């Protein structure tokens, strides 16, 4: 019913916009295909170092064979450790925030220490991971620092 109310000029305009969108999408796909095919050819010819940049066919083969090397098990362990560490860090952060809000004395005493800890790059804590003996439960111990601003 709405089609009948649209003028012919409007229909032409909408067709032109639709054709323009389709041509943009097809051009983008063509550019992507030329890039991927060129990358594959250059890697097979040895013009680019496939050790550094790999090749699309090797990436696809590796992706298809990910399940053969127990990747899902490793991902689930990493996800569990990250979630445990993050949730415990959030809970610890809320408890500390409540304590500092209730006690003005505790807030003033701990302020310089919190400023120093806040200025410490979180990546620097990664080095302490090796001092923990790389135990299975060491990863969540480091994740507690992430929720703190």
Short mmCIF file of C-alpha atoms in Angstrom, two decimals:
data_model
loop_
_atom_site.label_atom_id
_atom_site.label_comp_id
_atom_site.label_asym_id
_atom_site.label_seq_id
_atom_site.Cartn_x
_atom_site.Cartn_y
_atom_site.Cartn_z
CA UNK A 1 0.00 0.00 0.00
CA UNK A 2 2.87 2.37 0.74
CA UNK A 3 4.36 1.59 -2.72
CA UNK A 4 1.41 3.29 -4.42
CA UNK A 5 2.01 6.55 -2.56
CA UNK A 6 5.64 6.84 -3.74
CA UNK A 7 6.26 8.91 -6.83
CA UNK A 8 8.26 7.63 -9.80
CA UNK A 9 11.07 10.07 -9.05
CA UNK A 10 11.30 8.78 -5.52
CA UNK A 11 11.41 5.19 -6.81
CA UNK A 12 14.24 6.10 -9.19
CA UNK A 13 16.10 7.77 -6.35
CA UNK A 14 15.71 4.74 -4.08
CA UNK A 15 16.86 2.39 -6.89
CA UNK A 16 19.91 4.60 -7.43
CA UNK A 17 20.78 4.50 -3.72
CA UNK A 18 20.32 0.70 -3.65
CA UNK A 19 22.55 0.26 -6.73
CA UNK A 20 25.15 2.54 -5.17
CA UNK A 21 25.16 0.49 -1.94
CA UNK A 22 25.50 -2.75 -3.88
CA UNK A 23 28.35 -1.39 -5.99
CA UNK A 24 30.18 -0.18 -2.85
CA UNK A 25 29.83 -3.58 -1.17
CA UNK A 26 30.93 -5.46 -4.30
CA UNK A 27 33.95 -3.17 -4.67
CA UNK A 28 34.92 -3.73 -1.03
CA UNK A 29 34.63 -7.51 -1.48
CA UNK A 30 36.71 -7.33 -4.67
CA UNK A 31 39.44 -5.34 -2.91
CA UNK A 32 39.49 -7.86 -0.05
CA UNK A 33 39.70 -10.80 -2.47
CA UNK A 34 42.52 -9.17 -4.47
CA UNK A 35 44.40 -8.54 -1.23
CA UNK A 36 43.99 -12.12 0.03
CA UNK A 37 44.81 -13.71 -3.34
CA UNK A 38 47.81 -11.42 -3.77
CA UNK A 39 49.00 -12.25 -0.27
CA UNK A 40 48.71 -15.98 -0.98
CA UNK A 41 50.53 -15.73 -4.31
CA UNK A 42 53.33 -13.58 -2.87
CA UNK A 43 53.77 -15.98 0.05
CA UNK A 44 53.92 -19.04 -2.22
CA UNK A 45 56.37 -17.32 -4.57
CA UNK A 46 58.63 -16.47 -1.62
CA UNK A 47 58.45 -12.73 -2.29
CA UNK A 48 57.20 -12.13 1.22
CA UNK A 49 58.45 -14.13 4.17
CA UNK A 50 55.65 -16.54 5.03
CA UNK A 51 57.28 -17.26 8.39
CA UNK A 52 56.52 -13.70 9.50
CA UNK A 53 53.31 -12.95 7.61
CA UNK A 54 52.12 -16.55 7.08
CA UNK A 55 49.67 -17.10 4.24
CA UNK A 56 45.87 -17.24 4.07
CA UNK A 57 45.83 -20.98 3.30
CA UNK A 58 48.04 -21.78 6.30
CA UNK A 59 45.86 -19.58 8.55
CA UNK A 60 42.72 -21.37 7.39
CA UNK A 61 44.33 -24.80 7.88
CA UNK A 62 45.47 -23.86 11.36
CA UNK A 63 42.03 -22.50 12.22
CA UNK A 64 40.35 -25.69 11.01
CA UNK A 65 42.75 -27.86 13.05
CA UNK A 66 42.42 -25.95 16.32
CA UNK A 67 40.20 -28.54 17.92
CA UNK A 68 42.84 -31.25 17.46
CA UNK A 69 45.22 -29.68 19.97
CA UNK A 70 42.89 -29.30 22.95
CA UNK A 71 42.37 -25.57 22.42
CA UNK A 72 38.90 -25.51 23.95
CA UNK A 73 40.20 -27.00 27.19
CA UNK A 74 42.93 -24.36 27.40
CA UNK A 75 40.47 -21.58 26.58
CA UNK A 76 38.05 -22.74 29.26
CA UNK A 77 40.83 -22.86 31.89
CA UNK A 78 42.03 -19.37 30.92
CA UNK A 79 38.47 -18.01 30.96
CA UNK A 80 37.80 -19.54 34.38
CA UNK A 81 41.02 -18.13 35.83
CA UNK A 82 40.29 -14.69 34.40
CA UNK A 83 36.71 -14.65 35.70
CA UNK A 84 37.75 -15.87 39.15
CA UNK A 85 40.45 -13.21 39.36
CA UNK A 86 38.26 -10.41 38.04
CA UNK A 87 35.27 -11.23 40.26
CA UNK A 88 37.46 -11.56 43.35
CA UNK A 89 39.14 -8.26 42.44
CA UNK A 90 35.78 -6.51 42.12
CA UNK A 91 34.62 -7.90 45.47
CA UNK A 92 37.90 -6.93 47.13
CA UNK A 93 37.69 -3.46 45.56
CA UNK A 94 34.14 -2.93 46.83
CA UNK A 95 35.12 -4.02 50.34
CA UNK A 96 38.13 -1.69 50.37
CA UNK A 97 36.02 1.19 49.01
CA UNK A 98 33.42 0.69 51.73
CA UNK A 99 36.11 0.58 54.42
CA UNK A 100 37.73 3.76 53.11
CA UNK A 101 34.35 5.48 52.87
CA UNK A 102 33.44 4.57 56.46
CA UNK A 103 36.77 5.41 58.03
CA UNK A 104 38.19 8.84 57.32
CA UNK A 105 41.30 7.94 59.33
CA UNK A 106 41.92 4.77 57.27
CA UNK A 107 41.37 6.74 54.05
CA UNK A 108 43.97 9.35 55.02
CA UNK A 109 46.49 6.74 56.18
CA UNK A 110 46.19 4.58 53.06
CA UNK A 111 45.99 7.42 50.50
CA UNK A 112 49.73 7.67 49.66
CA UNK A 113 50.00 3.88 49.34
CA UNK A 114 46.97 3.70 47.07
CA UNK A 115 48.35 6.51 44.89
CA UNK A 116 51.62 4.60 44.47
CA UNK A 117 49.81 1.34 43.72
CA UNK A 118 47.56 3.11 41.23
CA UNK A 119 50.54 4.55 39.36
CA UNK A 120 52.12 1.11 39.03
CA UNK A 121 51.57 -0.29 35.52
CA UNK A 122 49.41 -3.39 35.66
CA UNK A 123 51.75 -5.09 33.18
CA UNK A 124 54.53 -4.87 35.77
CA UNK A 125 52.56 -7.26 37.96
CA UNK A 126 53.00 -9.91 35.28
CA UNK A 127 56.64 -10.35 36.31
CA UNK A 128 55.51 -11.45 39.76
CA UNK A 129 53.69 -14.34 38.09
CA UNK A 130 57.02 -16.06 37.59
CA UNK A 131 57.93 -15.59 41.26
CA UNK A 132 54.75 -17.40 42.27
CA UNK A 133 56.18 -20.57 40.77
CA UNK A 134 53.78 -20.61 37.79
CA UNK A 135 51.32 -22.61 39.84
CA UNK A 136 47.92 -23.30 38.35
CA UNK A 137 46.24 -21.00 40.87
CA UNK A 138 48.70 -18.12 40.42
CA UNK A 139 46.89 -16.51 37.48
CA UNK A 140 43.76 -15.44 39.41
CA UNK A 141 46.01 -13.88 42.05
CA UNK A 142 47.24 -11.39 39.46
CA UNK A 143 43.82 -10.63 38.00
CA UNK A 144 42.68 -8.88 41.17
CA UNK A 145 44.52 -5.73 40.10
CA UNK A 146 42.55 -5.24 36.89
CA UNK A 147 39.33 -3.79 38.38
CA UNK A 148 41.26 -1.11 40.28
CA UNK A 149 41.48 2.19 38.36
#
